[in-house]
Short mmCIF file of C-alpha atoms and ligand atoms in Angstrom, two decimals:
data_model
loop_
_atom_site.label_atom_id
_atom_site.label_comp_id
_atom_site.label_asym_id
_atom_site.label_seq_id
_atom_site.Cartn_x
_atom_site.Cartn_y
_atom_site.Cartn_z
CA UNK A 1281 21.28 22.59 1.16
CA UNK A 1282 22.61 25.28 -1.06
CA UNK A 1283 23.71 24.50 -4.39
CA UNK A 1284 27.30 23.74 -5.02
CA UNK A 1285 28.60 23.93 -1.92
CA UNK A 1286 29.49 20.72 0.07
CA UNK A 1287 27.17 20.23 3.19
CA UNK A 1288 29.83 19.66 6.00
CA UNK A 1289 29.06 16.61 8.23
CA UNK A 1290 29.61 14.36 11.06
CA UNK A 1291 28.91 10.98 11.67
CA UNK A 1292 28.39 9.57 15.21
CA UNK A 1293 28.00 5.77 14.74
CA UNK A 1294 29.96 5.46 11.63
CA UNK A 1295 30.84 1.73 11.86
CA UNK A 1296 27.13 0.68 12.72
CA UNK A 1297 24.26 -0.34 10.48
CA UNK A 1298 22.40 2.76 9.97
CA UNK A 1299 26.63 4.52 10.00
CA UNK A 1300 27.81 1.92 7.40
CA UNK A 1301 24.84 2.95 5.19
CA UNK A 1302 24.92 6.51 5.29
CA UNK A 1303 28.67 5.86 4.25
CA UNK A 1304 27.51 4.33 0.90
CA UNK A 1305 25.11 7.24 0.66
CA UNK A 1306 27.76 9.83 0.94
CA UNK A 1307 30.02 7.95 -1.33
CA UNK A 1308 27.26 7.83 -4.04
CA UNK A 1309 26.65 11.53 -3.68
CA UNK A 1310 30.57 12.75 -2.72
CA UNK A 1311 30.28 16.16 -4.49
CA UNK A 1312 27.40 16.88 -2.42
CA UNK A 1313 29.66 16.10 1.31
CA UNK A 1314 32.04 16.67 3.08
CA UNK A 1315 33.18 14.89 5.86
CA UNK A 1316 34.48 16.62 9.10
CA UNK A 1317 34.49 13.53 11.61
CA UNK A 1318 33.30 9.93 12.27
CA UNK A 1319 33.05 8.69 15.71
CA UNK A 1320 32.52 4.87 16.14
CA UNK A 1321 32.49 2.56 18.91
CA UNK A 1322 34.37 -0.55 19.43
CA UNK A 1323 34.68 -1.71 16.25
CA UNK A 1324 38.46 0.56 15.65
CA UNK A 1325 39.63 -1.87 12.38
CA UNK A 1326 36.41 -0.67 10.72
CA UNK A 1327 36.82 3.26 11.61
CA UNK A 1328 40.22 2.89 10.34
CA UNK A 1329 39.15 1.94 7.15
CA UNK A 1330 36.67 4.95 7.00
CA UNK A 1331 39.34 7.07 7.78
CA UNK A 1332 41.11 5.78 5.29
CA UNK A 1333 38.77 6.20 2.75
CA UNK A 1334 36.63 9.25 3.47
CA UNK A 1335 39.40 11.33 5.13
CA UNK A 1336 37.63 13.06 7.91
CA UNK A 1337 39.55 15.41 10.23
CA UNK A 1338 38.84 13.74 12.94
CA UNK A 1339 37.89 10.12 14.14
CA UNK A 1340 37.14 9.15 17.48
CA UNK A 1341 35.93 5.87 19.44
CA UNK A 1342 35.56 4.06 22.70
CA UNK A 1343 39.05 2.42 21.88
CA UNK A 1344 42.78 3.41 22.81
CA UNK A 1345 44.06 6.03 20.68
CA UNK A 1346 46.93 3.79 18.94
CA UNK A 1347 44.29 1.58 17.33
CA UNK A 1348 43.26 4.19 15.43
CA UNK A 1349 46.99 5.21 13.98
CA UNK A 1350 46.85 4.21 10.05
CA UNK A 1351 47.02 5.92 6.31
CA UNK A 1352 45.54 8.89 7.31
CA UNK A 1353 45.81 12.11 8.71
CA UNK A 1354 42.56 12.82 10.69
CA UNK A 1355 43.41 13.72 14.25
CA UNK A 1356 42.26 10.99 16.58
CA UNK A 1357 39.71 11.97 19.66
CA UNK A 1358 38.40 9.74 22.38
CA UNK A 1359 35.07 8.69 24.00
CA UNK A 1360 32.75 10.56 25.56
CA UNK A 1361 34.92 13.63 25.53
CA UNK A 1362 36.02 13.13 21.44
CA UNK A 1363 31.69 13.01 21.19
CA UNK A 1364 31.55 16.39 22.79
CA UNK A 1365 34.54 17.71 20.69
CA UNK A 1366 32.75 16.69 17.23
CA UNK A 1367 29.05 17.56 18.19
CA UNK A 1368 30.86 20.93 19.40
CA UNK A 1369 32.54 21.58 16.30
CA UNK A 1370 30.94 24.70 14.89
CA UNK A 1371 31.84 23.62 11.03
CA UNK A 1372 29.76 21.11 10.99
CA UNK A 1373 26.38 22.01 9.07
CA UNK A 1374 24.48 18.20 10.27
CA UNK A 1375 25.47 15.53 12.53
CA UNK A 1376 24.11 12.61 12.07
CA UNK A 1377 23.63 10.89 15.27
CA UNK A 1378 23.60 7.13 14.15
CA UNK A 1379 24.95 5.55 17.44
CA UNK A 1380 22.37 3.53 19.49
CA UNK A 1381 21.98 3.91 23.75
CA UNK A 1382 21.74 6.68 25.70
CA UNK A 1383 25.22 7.51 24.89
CA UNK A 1384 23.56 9.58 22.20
CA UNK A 1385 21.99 12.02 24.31
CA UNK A 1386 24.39 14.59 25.51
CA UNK A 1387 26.36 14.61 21.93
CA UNK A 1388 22.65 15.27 20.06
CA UNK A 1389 22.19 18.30 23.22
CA UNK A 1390 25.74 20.00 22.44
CA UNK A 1391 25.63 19.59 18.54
CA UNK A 1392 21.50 21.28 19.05
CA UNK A 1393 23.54 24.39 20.99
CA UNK A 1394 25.94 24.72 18.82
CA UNK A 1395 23.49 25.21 16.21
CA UNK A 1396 23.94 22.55 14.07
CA UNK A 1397 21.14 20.37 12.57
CA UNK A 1398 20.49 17.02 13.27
CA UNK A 1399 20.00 14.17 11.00
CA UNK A 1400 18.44 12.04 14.07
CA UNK A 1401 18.53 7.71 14.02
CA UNK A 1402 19.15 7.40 17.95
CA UNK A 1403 15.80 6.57 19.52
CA UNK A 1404 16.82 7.02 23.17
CA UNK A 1405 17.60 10.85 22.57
CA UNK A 1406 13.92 11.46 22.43
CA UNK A 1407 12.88 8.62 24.29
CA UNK A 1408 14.42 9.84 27.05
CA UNK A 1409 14.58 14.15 27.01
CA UNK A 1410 12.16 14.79 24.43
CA UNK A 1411 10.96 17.73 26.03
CA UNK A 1412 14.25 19.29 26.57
CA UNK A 1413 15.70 18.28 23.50
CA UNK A 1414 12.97 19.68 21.06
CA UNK A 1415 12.73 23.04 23.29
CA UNK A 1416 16.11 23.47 22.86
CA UNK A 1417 15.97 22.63 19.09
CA UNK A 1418 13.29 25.43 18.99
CA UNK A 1419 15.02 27.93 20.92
CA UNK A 1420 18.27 27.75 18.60
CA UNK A 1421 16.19 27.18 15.49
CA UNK A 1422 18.13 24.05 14.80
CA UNK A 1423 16.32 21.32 12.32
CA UNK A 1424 15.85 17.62 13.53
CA UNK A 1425 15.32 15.61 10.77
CA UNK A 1426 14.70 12.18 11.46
CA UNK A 1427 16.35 9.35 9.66
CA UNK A 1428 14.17 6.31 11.56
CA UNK A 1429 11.72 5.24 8.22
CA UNK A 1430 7.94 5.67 9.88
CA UNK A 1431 9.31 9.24 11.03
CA UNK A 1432 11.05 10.08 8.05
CA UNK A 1433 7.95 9.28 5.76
CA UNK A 1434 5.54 11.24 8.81
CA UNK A 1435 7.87 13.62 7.90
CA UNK A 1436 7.76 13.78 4.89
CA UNK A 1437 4.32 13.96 4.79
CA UNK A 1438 3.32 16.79 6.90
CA UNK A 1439 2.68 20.13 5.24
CA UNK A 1440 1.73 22.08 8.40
CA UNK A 1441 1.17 19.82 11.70
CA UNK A 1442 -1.84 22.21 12.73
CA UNK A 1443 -3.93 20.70 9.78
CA UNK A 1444 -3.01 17.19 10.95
CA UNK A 1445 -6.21 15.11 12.41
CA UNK A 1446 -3.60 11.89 13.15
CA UNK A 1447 -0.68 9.99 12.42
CA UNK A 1448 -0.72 6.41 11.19
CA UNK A 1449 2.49 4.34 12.46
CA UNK A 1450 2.74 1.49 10.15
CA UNK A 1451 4.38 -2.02 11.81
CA UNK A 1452 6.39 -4.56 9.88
CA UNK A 1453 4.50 -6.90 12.71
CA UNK A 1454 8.13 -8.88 13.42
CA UNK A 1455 8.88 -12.20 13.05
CA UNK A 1456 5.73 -13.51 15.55
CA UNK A 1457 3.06 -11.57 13.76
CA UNK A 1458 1.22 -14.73 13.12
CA UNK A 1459 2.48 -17.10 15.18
CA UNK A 1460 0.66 -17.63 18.45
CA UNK A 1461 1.33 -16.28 22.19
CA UNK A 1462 2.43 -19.86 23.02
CA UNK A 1463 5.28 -20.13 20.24
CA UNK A 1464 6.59 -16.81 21.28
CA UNK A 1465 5.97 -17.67 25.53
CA UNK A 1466 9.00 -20.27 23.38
CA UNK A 1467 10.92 -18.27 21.15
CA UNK A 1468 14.91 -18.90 21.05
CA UNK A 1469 17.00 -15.58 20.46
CA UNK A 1470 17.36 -17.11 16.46
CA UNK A 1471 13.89 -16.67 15.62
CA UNK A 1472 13.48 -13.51 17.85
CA UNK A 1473 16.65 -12.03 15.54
CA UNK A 1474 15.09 -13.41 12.12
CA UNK A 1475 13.23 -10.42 11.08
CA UNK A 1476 11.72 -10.81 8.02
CA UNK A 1477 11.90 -7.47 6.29
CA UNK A 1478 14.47 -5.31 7.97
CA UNK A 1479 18.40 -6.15 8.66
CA UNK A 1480 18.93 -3.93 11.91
CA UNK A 1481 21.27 -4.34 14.96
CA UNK A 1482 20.27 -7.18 17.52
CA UNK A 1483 18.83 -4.84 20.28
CA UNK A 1484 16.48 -3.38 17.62
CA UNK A 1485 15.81 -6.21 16.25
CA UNK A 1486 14.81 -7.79 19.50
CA UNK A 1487 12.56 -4.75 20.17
CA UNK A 1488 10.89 -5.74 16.64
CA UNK A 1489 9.71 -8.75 17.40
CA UNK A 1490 8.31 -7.66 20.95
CA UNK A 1491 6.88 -4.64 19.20
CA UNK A 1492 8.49 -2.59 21.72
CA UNK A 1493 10.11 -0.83 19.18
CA UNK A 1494 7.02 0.51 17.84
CA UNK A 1495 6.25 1.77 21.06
CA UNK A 1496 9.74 3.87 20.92
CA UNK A 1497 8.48 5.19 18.04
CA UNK A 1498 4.92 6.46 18.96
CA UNK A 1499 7.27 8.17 22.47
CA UNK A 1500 9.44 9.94 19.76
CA UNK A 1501 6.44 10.73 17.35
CA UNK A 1502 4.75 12.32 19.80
CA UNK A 1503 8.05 14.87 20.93
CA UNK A 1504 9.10 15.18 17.07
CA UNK A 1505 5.90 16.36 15.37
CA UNK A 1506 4.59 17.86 18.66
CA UNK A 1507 1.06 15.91 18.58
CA UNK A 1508 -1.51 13.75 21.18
CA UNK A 1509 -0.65 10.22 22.05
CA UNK A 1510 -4.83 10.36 21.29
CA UNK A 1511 -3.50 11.02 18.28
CA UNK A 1512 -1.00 8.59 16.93
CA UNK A 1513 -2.42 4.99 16.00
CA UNK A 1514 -0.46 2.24 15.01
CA UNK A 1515 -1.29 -0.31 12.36
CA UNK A 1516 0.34 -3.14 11.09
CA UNK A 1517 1.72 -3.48 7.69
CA UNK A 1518 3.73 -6.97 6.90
CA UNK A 1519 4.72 -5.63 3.44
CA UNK A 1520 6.92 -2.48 4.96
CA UNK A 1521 5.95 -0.62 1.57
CA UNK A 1522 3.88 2.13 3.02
CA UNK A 1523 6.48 3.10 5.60
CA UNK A 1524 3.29 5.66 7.70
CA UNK A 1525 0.73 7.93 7.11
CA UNK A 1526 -0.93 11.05 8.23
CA UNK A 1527 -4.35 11.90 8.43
CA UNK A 1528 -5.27 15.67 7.45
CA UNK A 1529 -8.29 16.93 9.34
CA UNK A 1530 -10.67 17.31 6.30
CA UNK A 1531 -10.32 13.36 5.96
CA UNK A 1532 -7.26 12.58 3.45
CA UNK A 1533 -4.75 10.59 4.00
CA UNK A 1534 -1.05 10.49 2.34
CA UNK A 1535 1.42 8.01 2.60
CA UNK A 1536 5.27 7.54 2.28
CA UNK A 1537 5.46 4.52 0.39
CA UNK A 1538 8.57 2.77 -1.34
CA UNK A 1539 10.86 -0.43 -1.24
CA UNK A 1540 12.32 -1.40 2.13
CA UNK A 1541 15.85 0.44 2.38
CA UNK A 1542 17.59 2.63 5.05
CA UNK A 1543 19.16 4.31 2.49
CA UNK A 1544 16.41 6.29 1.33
CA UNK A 1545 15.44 7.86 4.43
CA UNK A 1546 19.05 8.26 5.70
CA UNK A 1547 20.03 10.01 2.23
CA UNK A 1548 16.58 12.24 2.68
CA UNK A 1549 17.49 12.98 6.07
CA UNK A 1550 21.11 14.39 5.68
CA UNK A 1551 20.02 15.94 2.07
CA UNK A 1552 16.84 17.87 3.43
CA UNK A 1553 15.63 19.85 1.91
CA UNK A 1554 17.22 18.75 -1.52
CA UNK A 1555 17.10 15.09 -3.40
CA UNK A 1556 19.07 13.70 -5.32
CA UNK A 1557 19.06 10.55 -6.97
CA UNK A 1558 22.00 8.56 -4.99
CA UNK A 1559 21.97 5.28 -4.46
CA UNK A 1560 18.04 4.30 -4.90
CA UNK A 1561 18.53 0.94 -6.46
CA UNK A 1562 15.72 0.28 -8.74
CA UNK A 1563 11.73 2.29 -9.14
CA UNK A 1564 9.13 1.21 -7.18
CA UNK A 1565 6.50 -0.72 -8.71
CA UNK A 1566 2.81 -0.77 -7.83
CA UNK A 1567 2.03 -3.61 -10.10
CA UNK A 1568 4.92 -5.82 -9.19
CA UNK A 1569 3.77 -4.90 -5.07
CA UNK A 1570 0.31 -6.20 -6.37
CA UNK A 1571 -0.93 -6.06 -2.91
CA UNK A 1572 -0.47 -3.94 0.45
CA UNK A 1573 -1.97 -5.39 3.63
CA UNK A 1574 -2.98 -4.42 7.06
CA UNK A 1575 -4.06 -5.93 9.93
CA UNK A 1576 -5.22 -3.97 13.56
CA UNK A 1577 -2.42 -4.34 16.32
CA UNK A 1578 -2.80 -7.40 19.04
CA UNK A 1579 -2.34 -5.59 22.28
CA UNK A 1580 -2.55 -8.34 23.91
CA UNK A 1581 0.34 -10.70 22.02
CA UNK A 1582 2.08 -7.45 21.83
CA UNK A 1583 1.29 -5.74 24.99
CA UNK A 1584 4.71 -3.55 24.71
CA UNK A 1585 2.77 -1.39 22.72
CA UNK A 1586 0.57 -0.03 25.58
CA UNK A 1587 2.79 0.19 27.87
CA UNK A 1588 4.73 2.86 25.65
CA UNK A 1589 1.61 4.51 25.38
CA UNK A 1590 0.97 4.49 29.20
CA UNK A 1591 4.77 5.61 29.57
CA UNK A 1592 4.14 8.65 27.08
CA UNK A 1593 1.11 9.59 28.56
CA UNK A 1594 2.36 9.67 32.01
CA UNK A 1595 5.38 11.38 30.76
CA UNK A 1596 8.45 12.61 32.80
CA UNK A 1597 10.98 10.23 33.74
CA UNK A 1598 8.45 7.05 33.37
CA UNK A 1599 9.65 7.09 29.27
CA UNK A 1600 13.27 6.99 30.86
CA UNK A 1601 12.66 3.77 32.72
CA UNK A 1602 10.58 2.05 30.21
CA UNK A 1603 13.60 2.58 27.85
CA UNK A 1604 16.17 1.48 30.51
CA UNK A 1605 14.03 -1.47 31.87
CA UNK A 1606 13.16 -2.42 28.32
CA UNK A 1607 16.91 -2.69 27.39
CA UNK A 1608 18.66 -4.75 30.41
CA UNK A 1609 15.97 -7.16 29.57
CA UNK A 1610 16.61 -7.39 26.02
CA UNK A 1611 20.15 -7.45 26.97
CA UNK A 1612 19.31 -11.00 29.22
CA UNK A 1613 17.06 -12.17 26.78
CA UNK A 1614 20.11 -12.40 24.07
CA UNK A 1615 22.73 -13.50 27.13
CA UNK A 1616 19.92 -16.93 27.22
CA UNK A 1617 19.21 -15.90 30.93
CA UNK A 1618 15.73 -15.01 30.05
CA UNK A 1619 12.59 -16.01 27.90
CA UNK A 1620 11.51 -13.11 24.98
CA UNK A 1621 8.09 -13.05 27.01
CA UNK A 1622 10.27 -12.12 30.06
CA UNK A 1623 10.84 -8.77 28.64
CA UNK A 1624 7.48 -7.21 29.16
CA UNK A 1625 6.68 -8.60 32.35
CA UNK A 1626 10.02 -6.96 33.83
CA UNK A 1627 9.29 -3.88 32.07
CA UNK A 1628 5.70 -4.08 33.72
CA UNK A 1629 7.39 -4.34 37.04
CA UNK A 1630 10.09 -1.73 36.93
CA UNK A 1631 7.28 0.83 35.74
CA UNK A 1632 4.92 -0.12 38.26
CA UNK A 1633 7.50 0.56 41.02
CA UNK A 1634 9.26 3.81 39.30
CA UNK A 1635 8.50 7.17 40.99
CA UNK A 1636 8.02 9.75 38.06
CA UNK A 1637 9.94 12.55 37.94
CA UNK A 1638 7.98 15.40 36.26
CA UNK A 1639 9.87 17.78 33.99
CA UNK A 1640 12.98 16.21 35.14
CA UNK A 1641 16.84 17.45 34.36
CA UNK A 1642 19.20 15.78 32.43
CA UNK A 1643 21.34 14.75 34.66
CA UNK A 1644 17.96 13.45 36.70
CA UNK A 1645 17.67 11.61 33.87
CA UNK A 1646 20.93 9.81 33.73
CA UNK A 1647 20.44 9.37 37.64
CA UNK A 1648 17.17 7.29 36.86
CA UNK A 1649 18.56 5.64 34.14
CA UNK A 1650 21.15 4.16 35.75
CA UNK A 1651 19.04 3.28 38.87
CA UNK A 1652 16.55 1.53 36.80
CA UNK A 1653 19.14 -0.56 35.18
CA UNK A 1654 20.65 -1.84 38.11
CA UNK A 1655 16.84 -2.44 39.39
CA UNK A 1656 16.50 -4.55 36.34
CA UNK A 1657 19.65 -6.20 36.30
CA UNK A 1658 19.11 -7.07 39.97
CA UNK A 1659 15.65 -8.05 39.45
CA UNK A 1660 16.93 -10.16 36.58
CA UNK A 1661 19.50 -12.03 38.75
CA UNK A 1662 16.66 -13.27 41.11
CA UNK A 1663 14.49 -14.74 38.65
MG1 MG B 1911 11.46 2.15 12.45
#
């Protein structure tokens, strides 16, 4: 980020949590931005308001145009096609891709050949195409920083990733970390969503407290830093202060630690290389902490977490239907039509039955995507 001169960026997934929060980063640090479009979803009264406020050029969502029409004079795009137009958009300097679902993938793959760098908090873009996605970030020397807070602090961690023996993946442990398989076999969609360090969207939240979600984040570990699933251990951490680790080969460790807010790594992320103090609320304390703990993963309370690992490992598209199966079951579980336990067994299934594409295309990707889902969904239906 060069010195005095604004760092032109886009936001896709303005009006969601990790979009909202970036926001109140940018408006902390407004000599440091400029803002050339925010794409949002459904949520049109909110985008408005954004508009409004940070005055983007452009603005674009899932919703008819005329929702958008209000006190300002940024041109107004729509769906898919308004994506491609921002991600596109040769001004921009960073997009940060803060929308969640595989709607994130083909935006993240235009913005990478246009050249632009990517500020990265959608999981499925590398859950689903990390090979092609990080190839092609090589091959047009584009940065991906990621914004997600065990990647960010892996991140920023790593001198050189050839000196690195391991990465440590810490886990918040969810709301079930010590309750006992029985209570969660009966867990309502309340306690699933009560997680008790992290305010997050409801499918991530879901994916929490399954641990599934730290099984996302060993698949996109693994593409981002370009290292062994022998390689990457998780362990769990209830405190969320140390937020991972990396082991160097000559034995020492270093950590990413710090209080529990999205705005830190979402500011470091879209600042990178630079800091700058923002909006970091008060100093962390290591005396007021008083204690860290950390407790070996359950496998078999959280058995999510190996079948990401077997997904990885098998690679192709088996990461794409893991993701896809994964997320129609979520989706049940918080419609009541299934129990939280539910979701791994269908997962189990759909994997066990998938026939992996290797090196796969992206639109082979979407194809098995979709298929998967309505696998699930009808799979779902018959229970
Ligand atoms: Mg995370």
């Amino acid at each position: 980020m060069e010195r005095n001169k604004k760092r032109k960026i886009s936001i896709i997934g303005s009006t969601g949590s990790i979009g909202t929060q970036a926001l109140e980063v940018i408006e902390k640090l407004q000599d440091k931005f400029e803002i050339i479009a925010l794409a949002g979803g459904k949520n049109s009264e909110l985008l408005k308001q954004q508009a409004e406020k940070f005055k983007p050029k452009y603005i674009s969502s899932s919703c008819e145009p005329e929702k958008l029409l209000g006190n300002h004079n940024a041109k107004i795009l729509q769906g898919e096609e308004g994506l491609e137009q921002i991600c596109s958009n040769r001004e921009n300097d960073i997009i940060l891709m803060a929308c969640s679902g595989r709607i994130g993938l083909k935006p993240t793959l235009t913005a990478i050949k246009n050249g632009i760098d990517i500020a990265l908090a959608n999981k499925e873009t590398l859950v689903m195409a990390g090979d092609i996605v990080m190839r092609e970030a090589k091959k047009q020397d584009v940065k991906i920083i990621p914004v997600d807070s065990e990647h960010c602090a892996i991140h920023q961690c790593i001198k050189d990733i050839n000196q690195v023996d391991k990465l440590i993946i810490t886990a918040s442990g969810g709301p079930f970390l010590h309750k006992s398989i029985e209570d969660m076999k009966k867990a309502t969609v309340e306690q699933a969503l009560a997680h008790p360090r992290w305010n997050m969207g409801k499918k991530i939240t879901v994916d929490s407290a399954t641990l599934m979600n730290k099984g996302l984040e060993i698949i996109e570990a693994h593409h981002l830093f370009n290292i062994d699933y022998d390689n990457i251990d998780v362990v769990v951490h209830p405190q969320s202060i140390v937020h991972s680790a990396i082991e160097y080969k000559d034995g020492s460790v270093i950590a990413q630690l710090g209080l529990p807010s999205m705005h830190i790594p979402i500011q470091y992320a879209i600042t990178y290389p630079e800091r700058f103090e923002g909006i970091k609320s008060k100093s962390f304390s290591f005396a007021e902490t008083a204690r860290l703990d950390f407790i070996a993963p359950d496998f078999e309370k959280f058995p999510t977490v190996k079948l990401a690992y077997q997904a990885g490992r098998t690679g192709g598209t088996s990461t794409v239907c893991l993701n896809a199966a994964n997320e129609e079951a979520v989706f049940a579980f918080l419609d009541g039509k299934i129990k939280l336990y539910n979701i791994y067994e269908i997962t189990k299934k759909m994997m066990d039955e998938h026939t992996v594409i290797q090196n796969p295309t992206i639109d082979e990707i979407f194809e098995v995507d979709k298929k998967v889902r309505e696998l699930t969904r009808a799979y779902i239906q018959k229970m």
